[in-house]
Structure formats: structure tokens, C-alpha cells
Short mmCIF file of C-alpha atoms in Angstrom, two decimals:
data_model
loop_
_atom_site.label_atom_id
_atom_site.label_comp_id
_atom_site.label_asym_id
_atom_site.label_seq_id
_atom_site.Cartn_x
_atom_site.Cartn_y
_atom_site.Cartn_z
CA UNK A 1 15.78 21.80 -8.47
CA UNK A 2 16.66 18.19 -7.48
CA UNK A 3 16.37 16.63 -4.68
CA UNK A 4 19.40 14.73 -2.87
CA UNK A 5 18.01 11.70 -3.81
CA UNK A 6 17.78 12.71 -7.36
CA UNK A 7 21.17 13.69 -6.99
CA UNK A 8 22.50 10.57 -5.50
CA UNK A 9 20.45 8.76 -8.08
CA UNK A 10 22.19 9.76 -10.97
CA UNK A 11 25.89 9.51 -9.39
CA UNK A 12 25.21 5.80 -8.90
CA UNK A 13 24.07 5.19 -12.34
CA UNK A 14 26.76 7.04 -13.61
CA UNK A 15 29.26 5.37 -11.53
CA UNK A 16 27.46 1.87 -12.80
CA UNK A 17 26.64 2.65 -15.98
CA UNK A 18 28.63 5.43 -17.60
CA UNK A 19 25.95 7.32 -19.03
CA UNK A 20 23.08 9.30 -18.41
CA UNK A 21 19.40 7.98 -16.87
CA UNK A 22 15.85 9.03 -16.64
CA UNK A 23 14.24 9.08 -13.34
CA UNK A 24 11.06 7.86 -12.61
CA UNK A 25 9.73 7.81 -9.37
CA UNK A 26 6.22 6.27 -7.16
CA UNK A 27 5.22 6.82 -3.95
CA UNK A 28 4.16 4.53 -1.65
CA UNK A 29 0.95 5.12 0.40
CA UNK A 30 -0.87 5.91 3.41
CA UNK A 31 -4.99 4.47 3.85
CA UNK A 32 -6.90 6.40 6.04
CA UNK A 33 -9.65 3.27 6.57
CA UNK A 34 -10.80 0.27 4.39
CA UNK A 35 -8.20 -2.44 5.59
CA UNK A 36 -8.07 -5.49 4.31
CA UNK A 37 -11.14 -4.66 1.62
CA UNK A 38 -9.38 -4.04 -1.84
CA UNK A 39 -8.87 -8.31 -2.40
CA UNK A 40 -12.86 -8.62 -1.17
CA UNK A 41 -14.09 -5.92 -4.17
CA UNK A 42 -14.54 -3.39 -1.34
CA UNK A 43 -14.00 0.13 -0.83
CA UNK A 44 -10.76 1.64 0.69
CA UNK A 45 -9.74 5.12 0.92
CA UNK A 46 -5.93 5.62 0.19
CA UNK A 47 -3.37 8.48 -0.59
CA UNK A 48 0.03 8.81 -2.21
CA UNK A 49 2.89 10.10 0.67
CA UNK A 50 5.69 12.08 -0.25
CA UNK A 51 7.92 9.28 0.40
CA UNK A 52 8.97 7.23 -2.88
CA UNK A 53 10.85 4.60 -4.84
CA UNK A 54 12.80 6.14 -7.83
CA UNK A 55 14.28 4.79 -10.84
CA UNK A 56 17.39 5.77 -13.21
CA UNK A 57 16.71 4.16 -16.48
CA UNK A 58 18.55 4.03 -19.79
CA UNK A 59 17.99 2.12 -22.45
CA UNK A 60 20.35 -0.97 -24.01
CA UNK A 61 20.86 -1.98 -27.44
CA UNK A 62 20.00 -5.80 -26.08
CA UNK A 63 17.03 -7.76 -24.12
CA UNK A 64 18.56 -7.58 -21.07
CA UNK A 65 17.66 -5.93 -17.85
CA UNK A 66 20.33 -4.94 -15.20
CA UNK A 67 18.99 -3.77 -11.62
CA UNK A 68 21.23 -2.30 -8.86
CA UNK A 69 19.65 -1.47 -5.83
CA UNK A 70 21.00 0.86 -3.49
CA UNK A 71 18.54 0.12 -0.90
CA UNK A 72 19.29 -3.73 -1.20
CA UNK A 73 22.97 -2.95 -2.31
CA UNK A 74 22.94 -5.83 -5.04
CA UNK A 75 23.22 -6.16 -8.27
CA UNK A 76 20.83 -8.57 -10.61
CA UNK A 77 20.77 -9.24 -14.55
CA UNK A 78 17.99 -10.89 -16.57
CA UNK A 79 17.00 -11.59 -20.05
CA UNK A 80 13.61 -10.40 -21.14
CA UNK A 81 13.04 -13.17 -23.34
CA UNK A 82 13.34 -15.59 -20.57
CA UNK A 83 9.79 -15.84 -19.93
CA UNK A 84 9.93 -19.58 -18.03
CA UNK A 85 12.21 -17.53 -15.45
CA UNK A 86 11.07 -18.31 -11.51
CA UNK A 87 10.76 -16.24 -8.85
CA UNK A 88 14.09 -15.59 -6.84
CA UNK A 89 12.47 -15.26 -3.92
CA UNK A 90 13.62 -11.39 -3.20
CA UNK A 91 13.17 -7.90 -3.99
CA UNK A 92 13.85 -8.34 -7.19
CA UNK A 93 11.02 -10.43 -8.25
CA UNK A 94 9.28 -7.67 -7.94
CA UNK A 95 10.70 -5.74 -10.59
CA UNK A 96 11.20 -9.05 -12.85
CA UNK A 97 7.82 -9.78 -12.27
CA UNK A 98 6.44 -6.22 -13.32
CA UNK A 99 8.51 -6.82 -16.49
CA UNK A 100 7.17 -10.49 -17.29
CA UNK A 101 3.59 -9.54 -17.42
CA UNK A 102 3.84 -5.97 -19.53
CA UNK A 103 5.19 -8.25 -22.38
CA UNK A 104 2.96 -11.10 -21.22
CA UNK A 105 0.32 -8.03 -22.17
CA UNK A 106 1.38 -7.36 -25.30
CA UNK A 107 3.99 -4.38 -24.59
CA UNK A 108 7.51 -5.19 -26.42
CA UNK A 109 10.25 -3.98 -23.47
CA UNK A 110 14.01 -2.79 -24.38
CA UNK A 111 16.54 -3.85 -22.71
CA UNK A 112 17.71 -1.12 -19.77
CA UNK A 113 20.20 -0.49 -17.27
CA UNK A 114 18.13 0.27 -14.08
CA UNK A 115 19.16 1.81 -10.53
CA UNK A 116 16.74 1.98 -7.91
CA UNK A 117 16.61 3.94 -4.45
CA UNK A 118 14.00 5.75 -2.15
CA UNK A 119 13.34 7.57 1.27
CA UNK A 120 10.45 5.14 1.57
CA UNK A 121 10.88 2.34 4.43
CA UNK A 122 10.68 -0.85 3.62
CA UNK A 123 8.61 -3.28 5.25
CA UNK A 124 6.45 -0.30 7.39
CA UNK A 125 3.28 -0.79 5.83
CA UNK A 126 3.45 1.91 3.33
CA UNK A 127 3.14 -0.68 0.26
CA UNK A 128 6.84 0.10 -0.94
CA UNK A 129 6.35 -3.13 -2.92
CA UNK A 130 3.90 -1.33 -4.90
CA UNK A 131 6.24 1.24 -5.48
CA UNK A 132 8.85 -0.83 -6.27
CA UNK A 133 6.36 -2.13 -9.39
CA UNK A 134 5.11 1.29 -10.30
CA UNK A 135 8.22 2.94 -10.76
CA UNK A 136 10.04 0.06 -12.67
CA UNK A 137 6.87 0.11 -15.01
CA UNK A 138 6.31 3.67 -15.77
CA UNK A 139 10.35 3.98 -16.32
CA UNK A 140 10.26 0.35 -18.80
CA UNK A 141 7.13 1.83 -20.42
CA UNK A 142 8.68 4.89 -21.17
CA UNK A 143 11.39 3.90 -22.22
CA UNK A 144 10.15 1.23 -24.36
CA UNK A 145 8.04 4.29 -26.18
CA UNK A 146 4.79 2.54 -24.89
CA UNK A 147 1.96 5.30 -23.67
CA UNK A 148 1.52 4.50 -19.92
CA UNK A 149 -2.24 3.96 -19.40
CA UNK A 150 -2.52 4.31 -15.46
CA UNK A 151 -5.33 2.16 -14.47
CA UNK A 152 -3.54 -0.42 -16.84
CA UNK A 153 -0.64 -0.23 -15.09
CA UNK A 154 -1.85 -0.55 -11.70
CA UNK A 155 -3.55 -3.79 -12.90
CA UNK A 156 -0.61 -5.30 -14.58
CA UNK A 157 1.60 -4.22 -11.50
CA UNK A 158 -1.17 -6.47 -9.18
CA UNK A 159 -0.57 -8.92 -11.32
CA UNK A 160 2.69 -9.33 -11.22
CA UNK A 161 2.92 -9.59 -6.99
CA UNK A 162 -0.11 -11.64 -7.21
CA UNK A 163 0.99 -14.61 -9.75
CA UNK A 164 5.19 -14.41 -9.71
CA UNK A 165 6.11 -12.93 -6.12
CA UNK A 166 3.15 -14.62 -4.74
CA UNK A 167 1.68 -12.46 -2.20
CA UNK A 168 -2.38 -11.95 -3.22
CA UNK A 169 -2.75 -8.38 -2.90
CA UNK A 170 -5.26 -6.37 -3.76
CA UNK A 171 -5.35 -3.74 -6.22
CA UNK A 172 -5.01 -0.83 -3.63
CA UNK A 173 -1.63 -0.13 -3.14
CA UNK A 174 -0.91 -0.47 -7.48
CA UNK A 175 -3.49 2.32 -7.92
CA UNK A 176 -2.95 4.81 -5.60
CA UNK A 177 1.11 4.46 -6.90
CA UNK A 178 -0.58 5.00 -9.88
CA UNK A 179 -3.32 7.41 -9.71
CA UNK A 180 -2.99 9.80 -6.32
CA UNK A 181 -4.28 13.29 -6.93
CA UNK A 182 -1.69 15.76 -4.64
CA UNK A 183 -3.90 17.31 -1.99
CA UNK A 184 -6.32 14.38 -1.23
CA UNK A 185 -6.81 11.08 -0.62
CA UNK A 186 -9.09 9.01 -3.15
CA UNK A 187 -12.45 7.00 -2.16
CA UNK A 188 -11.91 3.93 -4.53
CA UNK A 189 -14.59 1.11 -5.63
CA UNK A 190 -12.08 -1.80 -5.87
CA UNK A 191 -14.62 -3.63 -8.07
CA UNK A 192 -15.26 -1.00 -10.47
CA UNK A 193 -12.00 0.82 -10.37
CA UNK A 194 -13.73 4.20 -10.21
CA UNK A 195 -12.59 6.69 -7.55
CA UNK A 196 -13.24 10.02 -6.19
CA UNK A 197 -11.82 12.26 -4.20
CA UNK A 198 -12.12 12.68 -0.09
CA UNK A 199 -10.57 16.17 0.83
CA UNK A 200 -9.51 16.20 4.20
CA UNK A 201 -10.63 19.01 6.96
CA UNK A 202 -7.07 21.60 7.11
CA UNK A 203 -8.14 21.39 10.87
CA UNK A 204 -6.38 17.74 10.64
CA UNK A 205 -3.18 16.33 10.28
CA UNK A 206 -2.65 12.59 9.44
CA UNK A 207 0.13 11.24 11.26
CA UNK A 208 2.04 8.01 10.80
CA UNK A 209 3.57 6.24 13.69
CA UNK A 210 6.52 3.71 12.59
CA UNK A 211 6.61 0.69 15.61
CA UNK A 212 9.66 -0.22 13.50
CA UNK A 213 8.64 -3.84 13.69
CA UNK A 214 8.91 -5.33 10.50
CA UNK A 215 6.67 -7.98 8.37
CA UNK A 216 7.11 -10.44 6.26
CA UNK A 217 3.70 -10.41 3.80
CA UNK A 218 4.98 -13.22 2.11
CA UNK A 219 5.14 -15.27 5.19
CA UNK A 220 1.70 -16.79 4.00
CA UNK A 221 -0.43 -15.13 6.96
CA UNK A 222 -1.82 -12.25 4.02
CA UNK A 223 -2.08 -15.02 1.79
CA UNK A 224 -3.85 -17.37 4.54
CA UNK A 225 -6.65 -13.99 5.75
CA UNK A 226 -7.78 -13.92 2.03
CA UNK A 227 -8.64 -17.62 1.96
CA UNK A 228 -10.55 -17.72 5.01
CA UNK A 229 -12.48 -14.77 3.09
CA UNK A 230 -12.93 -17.32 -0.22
CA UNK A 231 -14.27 -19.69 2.24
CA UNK A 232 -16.67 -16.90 3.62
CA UNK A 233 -17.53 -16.32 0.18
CA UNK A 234 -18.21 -20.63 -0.65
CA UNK A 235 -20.24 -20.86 2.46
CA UNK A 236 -22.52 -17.50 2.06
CA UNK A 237 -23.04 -18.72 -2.03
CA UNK A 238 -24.77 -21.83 -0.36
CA UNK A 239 -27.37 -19.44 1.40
CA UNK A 240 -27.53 -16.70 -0.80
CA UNK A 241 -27.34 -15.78 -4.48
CA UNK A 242 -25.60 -13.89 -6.68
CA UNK A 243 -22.49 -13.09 -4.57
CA UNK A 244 -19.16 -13.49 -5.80
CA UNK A 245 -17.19 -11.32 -3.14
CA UNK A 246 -17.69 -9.86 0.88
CA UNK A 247 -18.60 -6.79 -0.91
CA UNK A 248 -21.87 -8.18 -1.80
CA UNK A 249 -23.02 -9.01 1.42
CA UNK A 250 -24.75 -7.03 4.10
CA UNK A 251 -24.20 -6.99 7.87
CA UNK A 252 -28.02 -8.82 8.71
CA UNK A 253 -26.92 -10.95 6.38
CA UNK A 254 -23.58 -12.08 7.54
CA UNK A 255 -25.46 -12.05 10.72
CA UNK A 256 -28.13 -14.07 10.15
CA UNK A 257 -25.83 -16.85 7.64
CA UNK A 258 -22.97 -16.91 9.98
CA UNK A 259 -23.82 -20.42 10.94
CA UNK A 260 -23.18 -21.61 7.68
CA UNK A 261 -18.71 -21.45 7.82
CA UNK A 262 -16.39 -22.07 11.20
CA UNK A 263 -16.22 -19.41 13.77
CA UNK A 264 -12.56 -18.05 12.47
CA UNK A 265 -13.88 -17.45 8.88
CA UNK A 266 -17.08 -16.01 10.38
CA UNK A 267 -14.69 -13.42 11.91
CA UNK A 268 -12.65 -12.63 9.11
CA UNK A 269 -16.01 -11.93 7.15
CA UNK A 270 -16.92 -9.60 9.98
CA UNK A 271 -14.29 -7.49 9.81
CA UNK A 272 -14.58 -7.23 5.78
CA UNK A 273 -18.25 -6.38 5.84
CA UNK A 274 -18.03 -4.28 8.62
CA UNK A 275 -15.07 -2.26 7.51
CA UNK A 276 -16.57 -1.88 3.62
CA UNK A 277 -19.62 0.15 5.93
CA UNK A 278 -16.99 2.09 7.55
CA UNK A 279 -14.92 3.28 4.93
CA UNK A 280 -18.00 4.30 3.09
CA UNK A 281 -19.39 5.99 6.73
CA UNK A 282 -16.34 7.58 6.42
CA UNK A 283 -16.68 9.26 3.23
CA UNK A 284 -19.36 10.59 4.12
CA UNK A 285 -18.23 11.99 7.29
CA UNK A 286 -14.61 13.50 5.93
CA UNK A 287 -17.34 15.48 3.17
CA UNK A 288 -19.48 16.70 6.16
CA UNK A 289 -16.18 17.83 8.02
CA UNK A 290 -17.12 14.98 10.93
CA UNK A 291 -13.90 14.46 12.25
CA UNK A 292 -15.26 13.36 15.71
CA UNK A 293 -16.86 10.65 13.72
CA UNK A 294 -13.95 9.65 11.38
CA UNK A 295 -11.97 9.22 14.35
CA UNK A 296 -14.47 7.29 15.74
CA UNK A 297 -14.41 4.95 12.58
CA UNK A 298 -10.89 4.71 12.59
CA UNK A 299 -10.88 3.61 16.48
CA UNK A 300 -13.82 0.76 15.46
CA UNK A 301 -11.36 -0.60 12.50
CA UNK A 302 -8.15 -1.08 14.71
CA UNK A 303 -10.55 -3.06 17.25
CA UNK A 304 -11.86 -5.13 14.20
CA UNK A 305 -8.70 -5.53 12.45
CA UNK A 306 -7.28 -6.85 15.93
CA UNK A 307 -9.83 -9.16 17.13
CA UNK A 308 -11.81 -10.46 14.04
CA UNK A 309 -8.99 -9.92 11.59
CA UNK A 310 -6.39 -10.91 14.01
CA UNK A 311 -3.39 -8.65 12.04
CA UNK A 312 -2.26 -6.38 14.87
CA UNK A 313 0.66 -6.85 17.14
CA UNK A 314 1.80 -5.64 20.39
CA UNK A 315 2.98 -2.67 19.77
CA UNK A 316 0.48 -1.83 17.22
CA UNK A 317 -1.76 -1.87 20.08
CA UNK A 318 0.25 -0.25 22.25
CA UNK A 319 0.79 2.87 19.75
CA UNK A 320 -2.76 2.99 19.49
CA UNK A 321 -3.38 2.75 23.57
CA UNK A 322 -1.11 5.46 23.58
CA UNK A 323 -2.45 7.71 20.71
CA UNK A 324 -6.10 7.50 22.51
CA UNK A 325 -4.55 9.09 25.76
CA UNK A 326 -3.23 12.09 24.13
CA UNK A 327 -5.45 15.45 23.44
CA UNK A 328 -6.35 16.56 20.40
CA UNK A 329 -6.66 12.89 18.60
CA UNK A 330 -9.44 12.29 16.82
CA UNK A 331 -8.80 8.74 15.71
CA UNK A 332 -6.31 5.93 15.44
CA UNK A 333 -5.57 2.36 14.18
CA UNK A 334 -2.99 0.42 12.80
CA UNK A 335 -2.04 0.24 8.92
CA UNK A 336 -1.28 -1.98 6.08
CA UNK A 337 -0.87 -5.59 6.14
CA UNK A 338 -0.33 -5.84 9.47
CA UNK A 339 1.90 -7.69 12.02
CA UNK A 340 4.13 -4.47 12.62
CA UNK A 341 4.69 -1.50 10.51
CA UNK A 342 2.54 1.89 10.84
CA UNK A 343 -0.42 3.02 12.95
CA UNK A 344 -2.20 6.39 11.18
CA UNK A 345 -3.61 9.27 13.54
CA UNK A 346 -6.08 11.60 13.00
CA UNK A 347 -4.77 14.76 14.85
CA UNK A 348 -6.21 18.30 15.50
CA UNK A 349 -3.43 20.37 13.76
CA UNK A 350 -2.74 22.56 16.80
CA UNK A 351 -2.23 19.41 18.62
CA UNK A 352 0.35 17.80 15.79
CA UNK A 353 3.78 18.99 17.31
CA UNK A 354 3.00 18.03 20.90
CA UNK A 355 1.42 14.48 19.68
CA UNK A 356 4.89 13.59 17.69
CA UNK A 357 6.83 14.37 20.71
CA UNK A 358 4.76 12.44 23.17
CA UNK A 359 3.94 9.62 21.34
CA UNK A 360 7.93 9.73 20.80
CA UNK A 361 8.64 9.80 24.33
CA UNK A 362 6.11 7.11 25.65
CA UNK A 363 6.64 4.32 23.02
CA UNK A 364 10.36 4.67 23.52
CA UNK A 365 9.59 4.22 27.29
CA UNK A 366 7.57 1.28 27.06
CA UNK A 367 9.59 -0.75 24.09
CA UNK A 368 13.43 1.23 24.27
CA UNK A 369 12.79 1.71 20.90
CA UNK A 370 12.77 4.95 19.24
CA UNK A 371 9.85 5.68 16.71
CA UNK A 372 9.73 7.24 13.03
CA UNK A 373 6.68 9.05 13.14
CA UNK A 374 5.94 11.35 9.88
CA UNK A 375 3.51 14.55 9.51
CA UNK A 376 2.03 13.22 5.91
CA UNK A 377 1.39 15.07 2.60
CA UNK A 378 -0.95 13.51 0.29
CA UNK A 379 1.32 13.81 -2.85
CA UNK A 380 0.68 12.81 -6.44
CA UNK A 381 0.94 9.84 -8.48
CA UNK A 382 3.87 8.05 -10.20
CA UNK A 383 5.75 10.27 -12.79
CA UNK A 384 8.70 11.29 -14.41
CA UNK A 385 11.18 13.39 -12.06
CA UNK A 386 10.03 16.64 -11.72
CA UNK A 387 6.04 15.88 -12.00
#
């Protein structure tokens, strides 16, 4: 049966297009811990929600590509073979971007008519940018005839965001788009792009808390957090060998070299090393059914994350504040890039309804603004409709 959105989906491309689509979609995603890790060949620990970005698609007998986006409510046109094309410096450098470096790698594109839309907010921390990518690939892939190789994907999608939007992302938010498994969230070796699963306890819920502040990645703080981490990186090299990322290093050793870079960049590193340990703790603990101690984890990365990696905001903090003073959570911290968006709970189930409504009622107190706050899903990867 489809959805509303499907539905909506294909009126607007018929209404645009006079003719009939494909629909693609990809979600965006949730990370339980491991923030900040994925661009330092670390370990993070993501899922897909059931919130996406979906595509109508239909082919054209030229090389060009027309976008509409309902969720930007504009209309852009571009010739594949204009491969000297800049950046625009809006959304849709993301999807002119995705298409740039598939044929940079060797796929041969159609031209398409393209729609895009979603129930996924943008700007919240939930990596709709990645989405954004993953859903135009998988529908230009497609429709081109090319097989979609996942992991392949994911990397081109990177890519794309890293080297034409400009925003150095890791490869995090690309693969989970890409590669979610429906029921769990993944443990995944940003080096080695291996993964595994982490099932979570049924006695939990994982609960995202909107502040509805919005960020700007592109804004050159992301950009600036993952040079201080290159200069970690230059300084540590000096002292000890064979490292070529933060993953490499160990907490005694960060300790003991921390002399050896400015006290900012020392900070940065200790977040990165210390939140690669806790992701992995974590693993561990979600397999042992420790949710007293992944809670505990989670509480130690939202202090890190807002006063080594200095990424938090206001009410980031205050969402958190309040999620600590309610009963039944386990854990809580703030999400994503940072600077607004999401903070992710850990919540006793029995606990879930009464936690939404409080931390509803209390943030709205303290700020007049009313939250989104979302019971999650871990859904699957990017698809065709109907997968």
C-alpha cells in the first residue's frame, strides 16, 4: 500500500512531468554514540530511522537532469556533461554533486526528470544530506541500468559532500543510508568499512528530542573541528610512529604526548580518542544487555562533545539537563554535527510515554518553544519503494 508521501510523490511528478516515475527512497539516521569519529577512522554506531528522502525518477532521451524539490519548492536543470560545473551553493549541490562523481567513477548516467520530497527534517541532525545523496544515487543508478554496489555508493556519495558541497564528512551518515539492517543499529569500523550488528535490549526505547534549532554544517565550524584533529594527528606523528589517524592512538598516549600541539587541539583529540573507547565500551555493553552502562556512556559523550569538542549549544544542554531529571532514563547526549538539532535518549520502555510528554512540557517552559520528539525504529537501508 503506499504511503501519503508516495502518493503525493507521484502527483507532483505527474503534474511536472506528465508521465510516470520510480521511487526511490533513503533514510536518514540516528547514532546511538561515536560522535565526531567516522572522519578520524574511528568507530561509530549508527541506525537507519523511518524517516526518509524519496525520489520520483524517469528517464530522458537527453543528458540533462531536472530536479524539483518539494521540500525546497524550486526547480533546477543541469547538463551531465558539464563536468567544470561549480557548486551553487544550495541543496542542490548535493544532488549535482552525487551525479558528478558516479560518472567521474566510471558509471555513464541518463538524463532524468527527478522530484524529491521526505518526512525527514532538515537541518536536525539526522544527516538528511546523506539522504539527499543516497536516494538521488540509487534512483540515477537504476535508472541508468548500473548494479548499485552499496558500500560503493556510500563512498562515492562522501565524496561528493566532501570535494563539491564542501563540508568534510565522514563516511557515517553515506553508509548507514546505504547499508542499515531494519531491527538494529550497526557497529561500524570507519577505516575498514566492516560492520556488525548491535541489537538493542526491547526493554529500551531510543528517543530523539528535536531543540528545533537549526545548523549550518557548512558554516566552516565541522570543517574547522576536523583540522584541529589533522593537527592532532601532525603533532602526535612527531612523537610517535606509524599513525595516520586519532584512531591509532591510545588514551596514555594522548596523555602522555599532549604537550606536543596547543591546548584546543589537545581537546579535540580528547574527545576523539576517548569517544572511539566508548563506542566500542558500548558495544560491548548493548551485547551484555548493560543498559545502566550504555547510558552511562552516552552521559560521558555529551560532556565530552560539549567541553573538549565544544559542538553543543544551549539548549542541547538544556534537553539533556532535563532528560537526566526524569525516571526511567538510562542515558542522554546530543546528536549529529552539532550546534542545534537532536539529543538521543536511552529510555526504559515503560517510561517512553511519560518521558515524551515531560520532556515536551519542560523544554517548552524553559525556551516557548515546542519540541519534535520521535519514538525511533531502526529501519532498513536505501531501496526502491516498497523494500
Amino acid at each position: 500500500m503506499e504511503s501519503r508521501i508516495e502518493r503525493d510523490l507521484i502527483a507532483a511528478f505527474r503534474q511536472s512531468f506528465e508521465r510516470e516515475p520510480r521511487l526511490f527512497r533513503a533514510p536518514g539516521r540516528l547514532n546511538l554514540i561515536g560522535e565526531h569519529t567516522d572522519y578520524n577512522d574511528g568507530f561509530v554506531m549508527p541506525a537507519a530511522l523511518d524517516l526518509s528522502i524519496w525520489a520520483a525518477i524517469a528517464p530522458r532521451p537527453d543528458r540533462r537532469l531536472r530536479i524539483r524539490s518539494l521540500i525546497m519548492d524550486e526547480v533546477v536543470e543541469f547538463d551531465l556533461d558539464d563536468t567544470a560545473a561549480q557548486p551553487r551553493g544550495d541543496w542542490s549541490d548535493y544532488i549535482r554533486g552525487v551525479a558528478l562523481f558516479l560518472q567521474k567513477a566510471g558509471y555513464r548516467l541518463s538524463g532524468v526528470d527527478l522530484v524529491l520530497d521526505g518526512n525527514l527534517p532538515i537541518g536536525a541532525g539526522l544527516s538528511a544530506s546523506a539522504a539527499f545523496e543516497v536516494s538521488a544515487g540509487f534512483a540515477l543508478l537504476t535508472i541508468s541500468g548500473a548494479e548499485v554496489d552499496r558500500v560503493e555508493l556510500a563512498k562515492i556519495c562522501q565524496r561528493a559532500e566532501n570535494q563539491f558541497v564542501g563540508v568534510r564528512c565522514g563516511i557515517m551518515d553515506q553508509y548507514i543510508s546505504c547499508c542499515a539492517v531494519a531491527g538494529s543499529a550497526l557497529l561500524l569500523d570507519c577505516r575498514s568499512l566492516t560492520s556488525r550488528k548491535v541489537v538493542i535490549d526491547p526493554k529500551a526505547r531510543l528517543v530523539l528530542c528535536d531543540t528545533m534549532v537549526r545548523h549550518q554544517l557548512a558554516s566552516d565550524e565541522y570543517n574547522l573541528r576536523r583540522e584541529d584533529c589533522e593537527r592532532a594527528v601532525a603533532a602526535l606523528s612527531t612523537r610517535i610512529a606509524g599513525i595516520s589517524a586519532l584512531r591509532d592512538v591510545t588514551f596514555p598516549q594522548l596523555m602522555r604526548h599532549g604537550d606536543a600541539m596547543p591546548e584546543r587541539v589537545f581537546r579535540r583529540a580528547r574527545h576523539v580518542v576517548g569517544e572511539i573507547d566508548r563506542t566500542l565500551r558500548a558495544a560491548a555493553a548493548f551485547d551484555a544487555g548493560d543498559l545502566k552502562e550504555c547510558g552511562r556512556l552516552m552521559n560521558l559523550s555529551h560532556e565530552s562533545l560539549r567541553d573538549d569538542y565544544e559542538v553543543s549549544c544551549a539548549e542541547l544542554d538544556l534537553m539533556v539537563d532535563i532528560a537526566h531529571r526524569l525516571p526511567g532514563v538510562y542515558g542522554a547526549r546530543m546528536m549529529g554535527g552539532g550546534f542545534g538539532g537532536c539529543t538521543i535518549n536511552l529510555v526504559e520502555a515503560k517510561h517512553t510515554d511519560a518521558f515524551v510528554r515531560a520532556m515536551a512540557e519542560r523544554y517548552r517552559t524553559a525556551t516557548g518553544v515546542t519540541p519534535q520528539i520521535l519514538t525511533c525504529v531502526a529501519g532498513p537501508g536505501a531501496g526502491p519503494a516498497g523494500l
